[in-house]
Amino acid sequence: DQQVKQNSPSLSVQEGRISILNCDYTNSMFDYFLWYKKYPAEGPTFLISISSIKDKNEDGRFTVFLNKSAKHLSLHIVPSQPGDSAVYFCAVLSNFGNEKLTFGTGTRLTIIP
Amino acid sequence: DAGITQSPRYKITETGRQVTLMCHQTWSHSYMFWYRQDLGHGLRLIYYSAAADITDKGEVPDGYVVSRSKTENFPLTLESATRSQTSVYFCASSESEQGSPLHFGNGTRLTVT
């Protein structure tokens, strides 16, 4: 039973427009929510995170929104750039330590020039 | 250079063989992790270690063995490789503070024939 779901395996967005990636989770005990970005033949790299006490966190072009009542997490990228083309994984962390990080299945984002 | 390195990058082995994947980090991070990435499953935790000589099972530990005699090294051994273990393996490390992002290596692509 997947605790973290990314229901869109792929997404294509025009350069300059907003990219919105979504993630749903099942356990209200999750405490931290993170997004990782992965290029081919490389390991994932940390992008942005949010704790459960917040509902928004912004870092440059990247904003993460957390809706605890809906158990929904989203990542907004605006404006989208060709270098943003990658696979994005959301990950959730329970309040029991870093060993409990659980990843979603990923969404492949393609930015169309 | 500081970082986390995995070796080899690519490995082909036969069913039943023992194979060891190496992971080395230079940050002196307390936590180290092994994940496997498979299509449709995202990243799944195999084993993790909170410190030298402390290891514990993740979500998919069967068929794998780990050790951590030194803080900087965390090798993963497949005792008798099976075709279902064909995957891309990622090692990661993090600081002990909860919510600290994971830093991933570039992965080892393992094919079991």
Short mmCIF file of C-alpha atoms in Angstrom, two decimals:
data_model
loop_
_atom_site.label_atom_id
_atom_site.label_comp_id
_atom_site.label_asym_id
_atom_site.label_seq_id
_atom_site.Cartn_x
_atom_site.Cartn_y
_atom_site.Cartn_z
CA ASP A 1 0.00 0.00 0.00
CA GLN A 2 1.70 3.16 -1.21
CA GLN A 3 1.86 5.85 1.43
CA VAL A 4 2.97 8.49 -1.05
CA LYS A 5 1.44 8.83 -4.50
CA GLN A 6 2.38 10.91 -7.49
CA ASN A 7 -0.49 10.17 -9.83
CA SER A 8 0.96 11.90 -12.89
CA PRO A 9 3.88 9.92 -14.32
CA SER A 10 4.65 12.73 -16.76
CA LEU A 11 3.91 16.38 -17.38
CA SER A 12 4.77 18.70 -20.27
CA VAL A 13 4.80 22.46 -19.84
CA GLN A 14 5.68 25.33 -22.14
CA GLU A 15 8.80 27.30 -21.23
CA GLY A 16 7.91 30.37 -19.18
CA ARG A 17 4.63 28.92 -17.89
CA ILE A 18 3.95 27.47 -14.45
CA SER A 19 4.65 23.81 -13.70
CA ILE A 20 2.59 22.22 -10.95
CA LEU A 21 3.57 18.82 -9.60
CA ASN A 22 1.30 17.04 -7.15
CA CYS A 23 1.74 14.49 -4.41
CA ASP A 24 -0.76 12.82 -2.09
CA TYR A 25 0.02 11.01 1.14
CA THR A 26 -1.99 8.83 3.45
CA ASN A 27 -0.51 9.20 6.94
CA SER A 28 -1.27 12.31 8.98
CA MET A 29 1.78 11.54 11.17
CA PHE A 30 4.17 12.70 8.46
CA ASP A 31 6.16 15.65 9.70
CA TYR A 32 8.41 16.87 6.89
CA PHE A 33 7.78 16.97 3.18
CA LEU A 34 10.55 17.25 0.62
CA TRP A 35 10.99 17.47 -3.12
CA TYR A 36 13.93 16.00 -4.97
CA LYS A 37 14.91 16.48 -8.58
CA LYS A 38 16.68 13.86 -10.65
CA TYR A 39 18.49 14.15 -13.95
CA PRO A 40 19.33 11.01 -15.99
CA ALA A 41 22.43 9.14 -14.82
CA GLU A 42 22.65 11.25 -11.67
CA GLY A 43 21.43 10.84 -8.12
CA PRO A 44 18.44 12.81 -6.85
CA THR A 45 19.22 16.25 -5.46
CA PHE A 46 17.31 18.03 -2.74
CA LEU A 47 15.16 20.90 -3.99
CA ILE A 48 12.90 22.27 -1.27
CA SER A 49 11.15 21.15 1.88
CA ILE A 50 8.35 22.16 4.22
CA SER A 51 7.49 21.15 7.75
CA SER A 52 3.99 20.27 8.85
CA ILE A 53 3.65 23.50 10.83
CA LYS A 54 3.71 25.55 7.63
CA ASP A 55 1.50 25.63 4.57
CA LYS A 56 3.89 27.32 2.14
CA ASN A 57 7.61 27.59 1.58
CA GLU A 58 9.22 29.55 -1.21
CA ASP A 59 12.73 29.45 -2.65
CA GLY A 60 13.24 31.49 -5.78
CA ARG A 61 11.21 30.01 -8.62
CA PHE A 62 10.13 27.05 -6.46
CA THR A 63 7.23 27.08 -4.03
CA VAL A 64 5.90 24.12 -2.09
CA PHE A 65 2.35 24.12 -0.76
CA LEU A 66 1.06 21.81 1.93
CA ASN A 67 -2.63 21.11 2.50
CA LYS A 68 -2.74 18.96 5.62
CA SER A 69 -6.48 18.47 5.65
CA ALA A 70 -6.37 17.09 2.12
CA LYS A 71 -3.03 15.32 2.70
CA HIS A 72 -1.77 16.96 -0.45
CA LEU A 73 1.57 18.49 -1.38
CA SER A 74 2.37 20.45 -4.51
CA LEU A 75 5.43 22.00 -6.08
CA HIS A 76 5.07 25.09 -8.25
CA ILE A 77 7.83 26.15 -10.60
CA VAL A 78 7.45 29.55 -12.18
CA PRO A 79 8.62 30.47 -14.69
CA SER A 80 9.54 27.03 -16.01
CA GLN A 81 12.89 26.74 -17.75
CA PRO A 82 14.35 24.01 -20.02
CA GLY A 83 16.81 23.05 -17.26
CA ASP A 84 13.85 22.11 -15.08
CA SER A 85 13.22 19.06 -17.28
CA ALA A 86 13.84 16.17 -14.89
CA VAL A 87 12.08 13.60 -12.75
CA TYR A 88 10.67 15.04 -9.53
CA PHE A 89 10.13 12.92 -6.44
CA CYS A 90 8.17 13.98 -3.43
CA ALA A 91 9.22 12.44 -0.14
CA VAL A 92 7.65 12.40 3.30
CA LEU A 93 9.21 11.98 6.69
CA SER A 94 7.59 10.84 9.88
CA ASN A 95 8.47 12.40 13.20
CA PHE A 96 10.50 9.35 14.13
CA GLY A 97 13.71 10.24 12.35
CA ASN A 98 15.42 10.44 9.02
CA GLU A 99 15.23 6.72 8.50
CA LYS A 100 11.54 6.96 7.74
CA LEU A 101 11.81 8.97 4.50
CA THR A 102 9.38 7.54 1.96
CA PHE A 103 9.46 8.52 -1.70
CA GLY A 104 6.73 8.79 -4.28
CA THR A 105 7.04 7.17 -7.70
CA GLY A 106 8.13 10.35 -9.46
CA THR A 107 6.82 12.67 -12.17
CA ARG A 108 8.81 13.30 -15.33
CA LEU A 109 8.60 16.99 -16.18
CA THR A 110 9.41 18.11 -19.70
CA ILE A 111 9.72 21.80 -20.46
CA ILE A 112 8.99 22.58 -24.08
CA PRO A 113 11.08 25.46 -25.47
CA ASP B 1 36.52 16.72 -3.25
CA ALA B 2 33.87 16.34 -0.58
CA GLY B 3 30.87 14.27 -1.53
CA ILE B 4 29.44 10.83 -1.82
CA THR B 5 30.80 8.38 -4.36
CA GLN B 6 29.51 5.02 -5.49
CA SER B 7 31.38 2.29 -7.30
CA PRO B 8 31.12 0.73 -9.74
CA ARG B 9 28.84 2.86 -11.91
CA TYR B 10 27.77 -0.15 -13.94
CA LYS B 11 27.88 -3.84 -13.11
CA ILE B 12 26.71 -6.95 -14.90
CA THR B 13 26.66 -10.17 -12.94
CA GLU B 14 25.16 -13.62 -13.22
CA THR B 15 22.38 -15.10 -11.14
CA GLY B 16 23.73 -16.63 -7.95
CA ARG B 17 26.90 -14.56 -7.80
CA GLN B 18 27.82 -12.39 -4.85
CA VAL B 19 28.32 -8.73 -5.65
CA THR B 20 29.22 -5.75 -3.47
CA LEU B 21 28.34 -2.16 -4.22
CA MET B 22 30.54 0.43 -2.57
CA CYS B 23 29.60 3.78 -1.06
CA HIS B 24 31.94 6.36 0.45
CA GLN B 25 31.11 9.80 1.88
CA THR B 26 33.48 12.53 3.04
CA TRP B 27 31.08 14.64 5.12
CA SER B 28 31.16 12.47 8.25
CA HIS B 29 27.38 12.29 8.11
CA SER B 30 25.84 10.06 10.74
CA TYR B 31 23.15 8.55 8.55
CA MET B 32 23.71 6.48 5.43
CA PHE B 33 21.12 4.80 3.25
CA TRP B 34 20.76 2.40 0.35
CA TYR B 35 17.84 2.82 -2.03
CA ARG B 36 16.87 1.04 -5.21
CA GLN B 37 15.02 2.75 -8.02
CA ASP B 38 12.63 0.75 -10.17
CA LEU B 39 10.05 1.91 -12.69
CA GLY B 40 6.67 2.30 -11.03
CA HIS B 41 8.12 2.09 -7.53
CA GLY B 42 10.17 5.22 -7.17
CA LEU B 43 12.95 4.93 -4.60
CA ARG B 44 12.63 2.19 -2.00
CA LEU B 45 14.79 1.95 1.10
CA ILE B 46 16.82 -1.25 1.41
CA TYR B 47 18.91 -0.62 4.53
CA TYR B 48 20.03 2.33 6.55
CA SER B 49 22.60 3.09 9.20
CA ALA B 50 22.35 5.72 11.94
CA ALA B 51 26.04 5.46 12.88
CA ALA B 52 29.03 3.15 12.60
CA ASP B 53 28.13 -0.41 13.65
CA ILE B 54 24.40 0.42 13.70
CA THR B 55 22.32 -0.79 10.77
CA ASP B 56 18.66 -1.56 10.26
CA LYS B 57 16.30 -2.87 7.62
CA GLY B 58 14.27 -0.67 5.34
CA GLU B 59 11.31 -1.52 3.15
CA VAL B 60 12.94 -4.14 0.87
CA PRO B 61 15.91 -5.75 2.70
CA ASP B 62 15.58 -9.38 1.56
CA GLY B 63 18.62 -10.68 -0.29
CA TYR B 64 20.88 -7.82 0.83
CA VAL B 65 23.49 -7.44 3.54
CA VAL B 66 25.16 -4.25 4.78
CA SER B 67 27.93 -3.33 7.16
CA ARG B 68 29.27 -0.08 8.56
CA SER B 69 32.60 -0.54 10.28
CA LYS B 70 33.64 3.05 9.48
CA THR B 71 31.47 6.16 9.40
CA GLU B 72 32.43 6.98 5.82
CA ASN B 73 31.77 3.61 4.19
CA PHE B 74 28.53 1.70 3.74
CA PRO B 75 28.88 -1.26 1.36
CA LEU B 76 25.85 -3.18 0.10
CA THR B 77 26.25 -6.88 -0.69
CA LEU B 78 23.93 -9.06 -2.71
CA GLU B 79 24.78 -12.51 -1.34
CA SER B 80 23.27 -14.48 -4.24
CA ALA B 81 22.08 -12.16 -6.97
CA THR B 82 18.68 -12.71 -8.59
CA ARG B 83 17.17 -11.16 -11.71
CA SER B 84 14.68 -9.26 -9.57
CA GLN B 85 17.64 -7.37 -8.11
CA THR B 86 18.36 -5.77 -11.47
CA SER B 87 17.95 -2.11 -10.62
CA VAL B 88 19.67 1.20 -10.10
CA TYR B 89 21.06 1.48 -6.60
CA PHE B 90 21.58 4.79 -4.84
CA CYS B 91 23.54 5.43 -1.71
CA ALA B 92 22.77 8.54 0.34
CA SER B 93 23.90 10.23 3.51
CA SER B 94 22.49 12.88 5.80
CA GLU B 95 23.13 14.65 9.04
CA SER B 96 21.31 13.34 12.06
CA GLU B 97 18.99 16.30 12.49
CA GLN B 98 15.46 15.31 11.54
CA GLY B 99 14.48 16.74 8.20
CA SER B 100 18.06 17.10 7.00
CA PRO B 101 18.09 16.47 3.27
CA LEU B 102 19.66 13.35 1.87
CA HIS B 103 22.70 13.69 -0.36
CA PHE B 104 22.76 11.01 -3.03
CA GLY B 105 25.54 9.41 -5.00
CA ASN B 106 25.22 9.02 -8.77
CA GLY B 107 24.05 5.44 -8.55
CA THR B 108 25.14 1.99 -9.64
CA ARG B 109 23.23 0.35 -12.46
CA LEU B 110 23.23 -3.38 -11.74
CA THR B 111 22.11 -5.98 -14.25
CA VAL B 112 21.69 -9.59 -13.16
CA THR B 113 21.60 -12.03 -16.09
#
